[in-house]
Coordinates of C-alpha atoms in Angstrom, one line a residue:
X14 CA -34.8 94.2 -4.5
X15 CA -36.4 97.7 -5.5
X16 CA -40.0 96.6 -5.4
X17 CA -41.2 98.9 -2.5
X18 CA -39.4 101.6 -4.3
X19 CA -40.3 104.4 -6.8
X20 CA -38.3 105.4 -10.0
X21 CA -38.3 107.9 -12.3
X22 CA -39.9 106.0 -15.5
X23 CA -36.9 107.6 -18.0
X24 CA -34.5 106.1 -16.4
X25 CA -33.8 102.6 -17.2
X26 CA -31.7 99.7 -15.4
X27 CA -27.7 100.5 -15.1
X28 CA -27.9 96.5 -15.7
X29 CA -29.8 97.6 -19.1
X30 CA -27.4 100.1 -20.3
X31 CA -23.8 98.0 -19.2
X32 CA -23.5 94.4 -19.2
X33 CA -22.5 92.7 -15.8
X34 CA -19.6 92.5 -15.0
X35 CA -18.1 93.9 -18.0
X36 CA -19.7 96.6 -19.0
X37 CA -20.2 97.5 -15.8
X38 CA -16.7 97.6 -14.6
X39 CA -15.6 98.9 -17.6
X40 CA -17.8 102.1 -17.1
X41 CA -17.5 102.9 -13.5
X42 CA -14.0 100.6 -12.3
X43 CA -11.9 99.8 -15.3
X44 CA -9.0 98.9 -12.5
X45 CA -11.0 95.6 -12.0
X46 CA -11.3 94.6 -15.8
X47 CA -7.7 95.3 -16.7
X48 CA -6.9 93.1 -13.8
X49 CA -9.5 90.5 -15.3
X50 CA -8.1 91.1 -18.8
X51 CA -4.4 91.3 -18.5
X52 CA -3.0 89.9 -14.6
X53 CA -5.0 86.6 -15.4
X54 CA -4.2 86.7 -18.9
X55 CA 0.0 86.6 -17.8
X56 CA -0.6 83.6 -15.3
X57 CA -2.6 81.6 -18.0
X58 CA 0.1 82.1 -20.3
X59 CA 2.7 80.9 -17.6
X60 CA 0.7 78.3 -16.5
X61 CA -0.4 76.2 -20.0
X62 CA 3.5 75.8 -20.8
X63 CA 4.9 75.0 -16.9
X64 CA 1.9 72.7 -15.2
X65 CA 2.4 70.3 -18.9
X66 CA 6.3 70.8 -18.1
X67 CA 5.5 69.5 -14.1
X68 CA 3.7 66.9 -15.1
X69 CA 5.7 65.2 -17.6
X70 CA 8.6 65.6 -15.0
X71 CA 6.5 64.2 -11.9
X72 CA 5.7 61.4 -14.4
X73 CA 9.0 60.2 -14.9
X74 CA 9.6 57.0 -14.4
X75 CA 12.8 57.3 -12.7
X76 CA 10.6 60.9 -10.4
X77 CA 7.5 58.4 -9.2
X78 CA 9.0 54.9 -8.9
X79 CA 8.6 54.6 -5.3
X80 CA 7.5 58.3 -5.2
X81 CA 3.8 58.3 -4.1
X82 CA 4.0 62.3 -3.6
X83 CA 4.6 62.1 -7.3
X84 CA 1.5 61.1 -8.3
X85 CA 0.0 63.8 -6.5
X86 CA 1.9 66.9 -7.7
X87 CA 1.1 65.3 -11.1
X88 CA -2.3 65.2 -10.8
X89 CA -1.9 68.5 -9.4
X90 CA -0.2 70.2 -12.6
X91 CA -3.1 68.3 -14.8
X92 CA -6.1 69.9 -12.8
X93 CA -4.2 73.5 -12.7
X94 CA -3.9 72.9 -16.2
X95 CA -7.3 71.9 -16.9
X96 CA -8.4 74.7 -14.8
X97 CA -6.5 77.1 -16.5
X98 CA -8.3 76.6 -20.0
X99 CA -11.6 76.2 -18.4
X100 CA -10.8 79.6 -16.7
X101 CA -9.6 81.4 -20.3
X102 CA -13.1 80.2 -21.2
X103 CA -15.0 82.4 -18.7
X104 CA -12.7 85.0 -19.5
X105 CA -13.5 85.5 -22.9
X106 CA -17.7 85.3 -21.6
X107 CA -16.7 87.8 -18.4
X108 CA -14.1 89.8 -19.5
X109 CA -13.8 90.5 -22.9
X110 CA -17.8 89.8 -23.8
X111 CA -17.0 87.0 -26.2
X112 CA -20.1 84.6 -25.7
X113 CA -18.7 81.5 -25.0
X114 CA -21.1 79.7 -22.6
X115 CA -24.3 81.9 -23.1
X116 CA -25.7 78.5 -24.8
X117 CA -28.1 75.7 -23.7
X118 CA -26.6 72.7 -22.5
X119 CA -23.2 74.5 -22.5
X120 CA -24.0 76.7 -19.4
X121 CA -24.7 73.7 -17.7
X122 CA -22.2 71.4 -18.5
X123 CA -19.7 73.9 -18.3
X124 CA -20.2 75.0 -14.7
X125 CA -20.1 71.2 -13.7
X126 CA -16.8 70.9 -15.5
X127 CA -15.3 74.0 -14.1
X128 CA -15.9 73.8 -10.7
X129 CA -14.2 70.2 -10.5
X130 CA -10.6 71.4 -10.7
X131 CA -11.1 74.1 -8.3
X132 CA -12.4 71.4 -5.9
X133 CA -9.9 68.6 -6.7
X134 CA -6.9 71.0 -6.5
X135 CA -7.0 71.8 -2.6
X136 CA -8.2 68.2 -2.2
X137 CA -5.0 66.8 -3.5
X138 CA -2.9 69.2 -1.5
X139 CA -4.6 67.9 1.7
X140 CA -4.1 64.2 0.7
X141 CA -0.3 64.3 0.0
X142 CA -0.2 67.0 3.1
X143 CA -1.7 63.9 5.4
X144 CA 0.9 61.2 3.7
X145 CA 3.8 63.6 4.9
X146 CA 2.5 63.7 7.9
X147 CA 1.9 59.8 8.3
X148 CA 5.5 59.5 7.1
X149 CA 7.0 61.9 9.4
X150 CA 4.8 62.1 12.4
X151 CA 3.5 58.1 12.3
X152 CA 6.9 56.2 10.5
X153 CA 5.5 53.0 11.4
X154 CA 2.6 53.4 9.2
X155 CA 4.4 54.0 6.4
X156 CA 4.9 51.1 4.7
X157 CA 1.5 50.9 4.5
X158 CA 0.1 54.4 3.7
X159 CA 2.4 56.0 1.6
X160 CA 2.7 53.9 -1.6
X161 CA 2.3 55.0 -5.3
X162 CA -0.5 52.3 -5.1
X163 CA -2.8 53.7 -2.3
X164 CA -1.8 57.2 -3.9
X165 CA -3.6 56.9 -7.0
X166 CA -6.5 55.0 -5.2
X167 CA -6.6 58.2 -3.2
X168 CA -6.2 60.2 -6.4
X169 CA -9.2 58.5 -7.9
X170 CA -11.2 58.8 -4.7
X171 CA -10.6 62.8 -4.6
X172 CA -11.8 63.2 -8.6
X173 CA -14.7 61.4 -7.9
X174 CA -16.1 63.6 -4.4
X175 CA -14.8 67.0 -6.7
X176 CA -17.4 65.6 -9.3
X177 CA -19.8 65.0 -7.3
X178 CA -20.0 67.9 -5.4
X179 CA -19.5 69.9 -9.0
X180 CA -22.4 68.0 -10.0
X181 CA -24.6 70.6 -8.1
X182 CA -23.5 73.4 -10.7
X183 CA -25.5 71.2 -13.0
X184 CA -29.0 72.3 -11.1
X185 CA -27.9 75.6 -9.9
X186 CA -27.0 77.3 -13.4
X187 CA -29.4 77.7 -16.3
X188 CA -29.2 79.2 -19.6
X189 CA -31.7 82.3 -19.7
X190 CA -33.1 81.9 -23.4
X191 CA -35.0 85.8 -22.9
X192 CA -31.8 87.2 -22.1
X193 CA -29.8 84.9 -23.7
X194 CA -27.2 84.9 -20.4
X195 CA -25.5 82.1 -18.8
X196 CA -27.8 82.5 -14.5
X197 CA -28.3 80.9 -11.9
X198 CA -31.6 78.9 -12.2
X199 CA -33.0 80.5 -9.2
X200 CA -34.5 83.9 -10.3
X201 CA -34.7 84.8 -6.8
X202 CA -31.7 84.4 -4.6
X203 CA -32.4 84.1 -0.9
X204 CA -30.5 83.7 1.9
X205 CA -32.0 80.5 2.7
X206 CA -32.4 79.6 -1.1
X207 CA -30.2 75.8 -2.3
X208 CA -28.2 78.4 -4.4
X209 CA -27.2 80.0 -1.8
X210 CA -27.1 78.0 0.9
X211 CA -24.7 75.6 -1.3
X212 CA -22.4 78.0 -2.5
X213 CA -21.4 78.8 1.2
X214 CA -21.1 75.3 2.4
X215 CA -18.7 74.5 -0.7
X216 CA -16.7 77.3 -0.5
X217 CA -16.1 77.8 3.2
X218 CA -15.7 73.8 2.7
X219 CA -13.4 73.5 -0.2
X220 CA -11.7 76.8 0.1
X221 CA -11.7 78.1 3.8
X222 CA -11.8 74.5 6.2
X223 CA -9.5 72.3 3.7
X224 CA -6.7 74.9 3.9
X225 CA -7.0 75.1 7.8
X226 CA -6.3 71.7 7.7
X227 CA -3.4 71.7 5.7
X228 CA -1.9 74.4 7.7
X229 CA -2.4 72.1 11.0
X230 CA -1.3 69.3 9.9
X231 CA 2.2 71.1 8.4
X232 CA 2.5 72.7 11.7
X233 CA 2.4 68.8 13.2
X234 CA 4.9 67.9 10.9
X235 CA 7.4 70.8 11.1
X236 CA 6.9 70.7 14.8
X237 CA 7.6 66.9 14.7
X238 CA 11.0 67.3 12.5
X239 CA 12.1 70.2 14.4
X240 CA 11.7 67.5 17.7
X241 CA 13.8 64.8 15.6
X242 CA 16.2 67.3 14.6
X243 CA 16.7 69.0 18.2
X244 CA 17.0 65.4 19.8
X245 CA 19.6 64.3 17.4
X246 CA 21.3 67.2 16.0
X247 CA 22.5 65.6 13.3
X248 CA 22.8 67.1 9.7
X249 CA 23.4 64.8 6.9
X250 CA 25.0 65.7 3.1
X251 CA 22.4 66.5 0.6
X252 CA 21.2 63.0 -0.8
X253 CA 22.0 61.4 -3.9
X254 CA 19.4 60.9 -6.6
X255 CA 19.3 57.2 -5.8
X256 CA 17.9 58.0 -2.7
X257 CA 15.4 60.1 -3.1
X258 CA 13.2 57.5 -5.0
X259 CA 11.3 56.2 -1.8
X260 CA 9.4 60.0 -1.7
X261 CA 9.0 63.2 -2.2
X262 CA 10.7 66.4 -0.7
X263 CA 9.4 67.7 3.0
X264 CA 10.1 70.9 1.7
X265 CA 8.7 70.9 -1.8
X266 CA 5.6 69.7 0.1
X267 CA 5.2 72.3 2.7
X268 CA 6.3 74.9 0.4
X269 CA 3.7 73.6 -1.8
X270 CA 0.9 73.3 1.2
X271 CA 1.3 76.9 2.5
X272 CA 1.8 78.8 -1.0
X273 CA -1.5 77.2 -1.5
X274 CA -2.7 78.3 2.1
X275 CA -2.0 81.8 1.7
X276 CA -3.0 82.1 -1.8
X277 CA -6.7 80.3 -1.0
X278 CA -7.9 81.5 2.5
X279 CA -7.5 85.6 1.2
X280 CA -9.7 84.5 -1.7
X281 CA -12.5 82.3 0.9
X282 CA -11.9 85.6 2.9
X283 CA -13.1 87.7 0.4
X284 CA -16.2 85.9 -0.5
X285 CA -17.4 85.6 2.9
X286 CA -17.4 89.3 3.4
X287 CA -18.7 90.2 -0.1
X288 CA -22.2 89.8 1.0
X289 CA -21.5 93.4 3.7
X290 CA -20.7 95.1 0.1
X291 CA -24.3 95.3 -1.7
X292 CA -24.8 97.1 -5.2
X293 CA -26.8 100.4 -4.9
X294 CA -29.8 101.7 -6.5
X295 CA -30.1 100.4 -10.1
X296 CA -32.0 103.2 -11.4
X297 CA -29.8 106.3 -11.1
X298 CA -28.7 108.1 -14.0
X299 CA -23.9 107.1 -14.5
X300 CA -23.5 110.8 -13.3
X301 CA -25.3 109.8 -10.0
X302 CA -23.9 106.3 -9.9
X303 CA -20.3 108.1 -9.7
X304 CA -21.3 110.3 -6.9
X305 CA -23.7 107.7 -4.6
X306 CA -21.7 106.8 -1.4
X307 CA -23.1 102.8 -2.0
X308 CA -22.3 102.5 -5.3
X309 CA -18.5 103.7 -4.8
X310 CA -18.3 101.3 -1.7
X311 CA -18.8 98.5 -3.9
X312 CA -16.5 99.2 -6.7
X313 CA -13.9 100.2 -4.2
X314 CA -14.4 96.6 -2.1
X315 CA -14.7 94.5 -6.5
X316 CA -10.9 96.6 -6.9
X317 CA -10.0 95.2 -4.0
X318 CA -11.5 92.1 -4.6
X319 CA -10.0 91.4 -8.1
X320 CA -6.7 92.4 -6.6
X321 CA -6.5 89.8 -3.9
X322 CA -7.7 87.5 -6.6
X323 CA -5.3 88.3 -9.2
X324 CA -2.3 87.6 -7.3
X325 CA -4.0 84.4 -5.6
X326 CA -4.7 83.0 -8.9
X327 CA -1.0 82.7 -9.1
X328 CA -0.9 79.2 -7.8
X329 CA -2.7 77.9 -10.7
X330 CA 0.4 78.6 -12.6
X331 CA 3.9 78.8 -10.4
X332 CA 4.0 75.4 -8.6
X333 CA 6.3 75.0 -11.2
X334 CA 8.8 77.6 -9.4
X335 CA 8.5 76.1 -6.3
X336 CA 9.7 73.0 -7.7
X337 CA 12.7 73.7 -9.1
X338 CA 13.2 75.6 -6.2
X339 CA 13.3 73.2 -3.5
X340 CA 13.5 70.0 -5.3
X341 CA 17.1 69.0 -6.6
X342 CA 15.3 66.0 -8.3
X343 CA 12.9 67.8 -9.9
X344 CA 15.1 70.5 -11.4
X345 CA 17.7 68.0 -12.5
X346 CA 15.1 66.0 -14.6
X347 CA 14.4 69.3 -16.0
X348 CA 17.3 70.3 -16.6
X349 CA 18.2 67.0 -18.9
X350 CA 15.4 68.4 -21.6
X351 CA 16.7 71.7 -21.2
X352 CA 19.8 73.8 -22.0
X353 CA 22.2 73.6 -19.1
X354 CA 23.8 76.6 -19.1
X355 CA 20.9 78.8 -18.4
X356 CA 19.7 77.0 -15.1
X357 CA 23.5 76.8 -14.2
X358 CA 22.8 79.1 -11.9
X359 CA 19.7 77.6 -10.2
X360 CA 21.1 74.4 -9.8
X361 CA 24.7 76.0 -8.2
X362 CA 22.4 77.3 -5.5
X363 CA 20.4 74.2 -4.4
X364 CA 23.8 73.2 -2.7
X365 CA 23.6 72.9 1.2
X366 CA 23.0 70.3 4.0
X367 CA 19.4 69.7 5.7
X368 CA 18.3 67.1 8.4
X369 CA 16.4 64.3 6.9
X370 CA 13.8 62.1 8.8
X371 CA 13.6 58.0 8.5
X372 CA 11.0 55.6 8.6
X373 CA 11.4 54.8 11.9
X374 CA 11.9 58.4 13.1
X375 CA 15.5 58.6 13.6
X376 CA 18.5 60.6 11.0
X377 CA 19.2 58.3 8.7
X378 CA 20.8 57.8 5.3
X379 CA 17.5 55.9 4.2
X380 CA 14.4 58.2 4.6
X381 CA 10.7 58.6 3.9
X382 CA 11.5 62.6 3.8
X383 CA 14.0 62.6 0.5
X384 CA 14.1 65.5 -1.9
X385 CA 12.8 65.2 -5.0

């Protein structure tokens, strides 16, 4: 980057005095490392004791009997669960300078491991976010599309494209046994380099077109309901348990679907423009590394950066919320594991009356969009 360039021959690297990124940020923008150290470190510990609780709920035999949307949000709290440890991993490597991947083999293997729940989790959104919308917006195809069967042969389907596309990490990191760091294989990073080229198609992919498509086919199906509802205007009493067996809430689902939207698209958003917020000369001197105009544009835009990130990241961790929010099902079976009285409350509030959509697209009593 600096080779036409002339430096001063005292003054060493900035990547030779402070490690990257910790040392680094922790010099010149602590803001970003306390957000790395302590705002990820409250959603991990939120997340490894709700996505186990989610999952053992969505398991339930009496939750996905007849509940195909159950096996997704299972699968779901497993891989934000899996992610979540493989994530305090690269924490203790990034944040707090622990060396926990710096190994060979590890590096590898690691980077093809962690990059499969970050693929498979928007995946499975998309996949139960097209089963609503078969159920709701094509009834007659119901019977055949939405069954716990065809869910987990969708399920399996979705792990193996997330490994397979992970399996690229494999090639594209490399353990760097002169600086004993945890790289990318290519010493030279180009615009046009596999690296490079890769990283953009996965995450504007995975993480920018994925999203897009959840949010259009919500909009199909809330404009679809809000058509049913309109042409009937009928409300029906909140269901009973029993009914709500066949599948999983419309609400839970699209409140499920857009927290993930809006917590994924900021983050894709980010990364695209990252590239317009380059580091500055390397080899100036802290003092002039606090004063150069470039070099304060950057930390500024990682702040910001780790910002949007932290409070993205939450989704890893608080689908759990959502659930007991909107799904009477869900927060019932909780609640029988759990003391009553402190989710008294909670429940008391659930009470109310909402439209509900059958099979065959009229109100009915018997529906394909039950609450869960």
């Amino acid at each position: 980057m600096y080779d036409n360039e002339t430096f001063p021959e005292n003054i060493t690297n900035v990547f030779e005095r402070h490690s990257w990124p910790m040392g680094l940020f922790k010099e010149f923008c602590p803001s970003a490392l306390y957000i790395d150290r302590y705002v990820n470190a409250v959603w991990h510990i939120i997340g490894l004791f709700t996505n186990p609780i989610s999952a053992f709920i969505w398991l339930n035999h009496r939750i996905r009997r007849n509940n195909s949307s159950a096996i997704y949000l299972a699968v779901l709290s497993i891989t934000d669960f899996m992610f979540l440890w493989l994530h305090f991993i690269n924490e203790l490597q990034i944040a707090w300078g622990i060396s926990t991947i710096a190994h060979t083999g590890i590096c590898e293997l690691y980077n093809f491991i962690y990059m499969i729940p970050q693929y498979l989790a928007p995946l499975i959104v998309l996949g139960f976010t097209v089963e609503r919308w078969i159920a709701v917006c094509k009834p007659f195809h119901k019977e055949r599309f939405c069954t716990v069967k065809r869910a987990i042969y969708v399920v399996c389907g979705l792990i193996f494209l997330s490994s397979s596309l992970a399996s690229a990490q494999i090639y594209i990191w490399n353990y760097d046994e002169t600086h004993k760091v945890c790289t990318y294989r290519d010493t030279n990073v180009t615009p046009d380099s596999f690296t490079e080229v890769w990283n953009w198609l996965s995450e504007m992919s995975i993480f920018g077109g994925v999203p897009i498509c959840v949010l259009i086919f919500n909009i199909l199906v809330i404009c679809e309901i809000h058509k049913i509802t309109k042409a009937n205007a009928i409300q029906l009493p909140h269901q009973t348990s029993s009914g709500s067996n066949n599948a999983a809430s419309t609400i839970t689902l699209l409140s499920v679907s857009f927290y993930l939207i809006f917590t994924t698209l900021p983050v894709a958003l980010v990364f695209v423009i990252a590239t317009n917020f380059e580091i500055g000369n390397g080899f100036m001197t802290d003092d002039e590394i606090r004063a150069d105009p470039q070099w304060n544009r950057f930390f500024t835009f990682m702040i910001t950066r780790r910002c949007i990130e932290g409070i993205c990241f939450s989704h890893y961790s608080c689908y759990f919320f959502v659930y007991c929010l909107t799904g009477p099902q869900f927060r019932k079976t909780f609640m029988t594991f759990f003391p009553n009285k402190i989710f008294q409350a909670l429940n008391n509030s659930s009470q109310g009356r909402y439209t509900i959509v059958t099979g065959n697209g009229r109100v009915n009593n018997e529906s394909c969009t039950t609450y869960v």
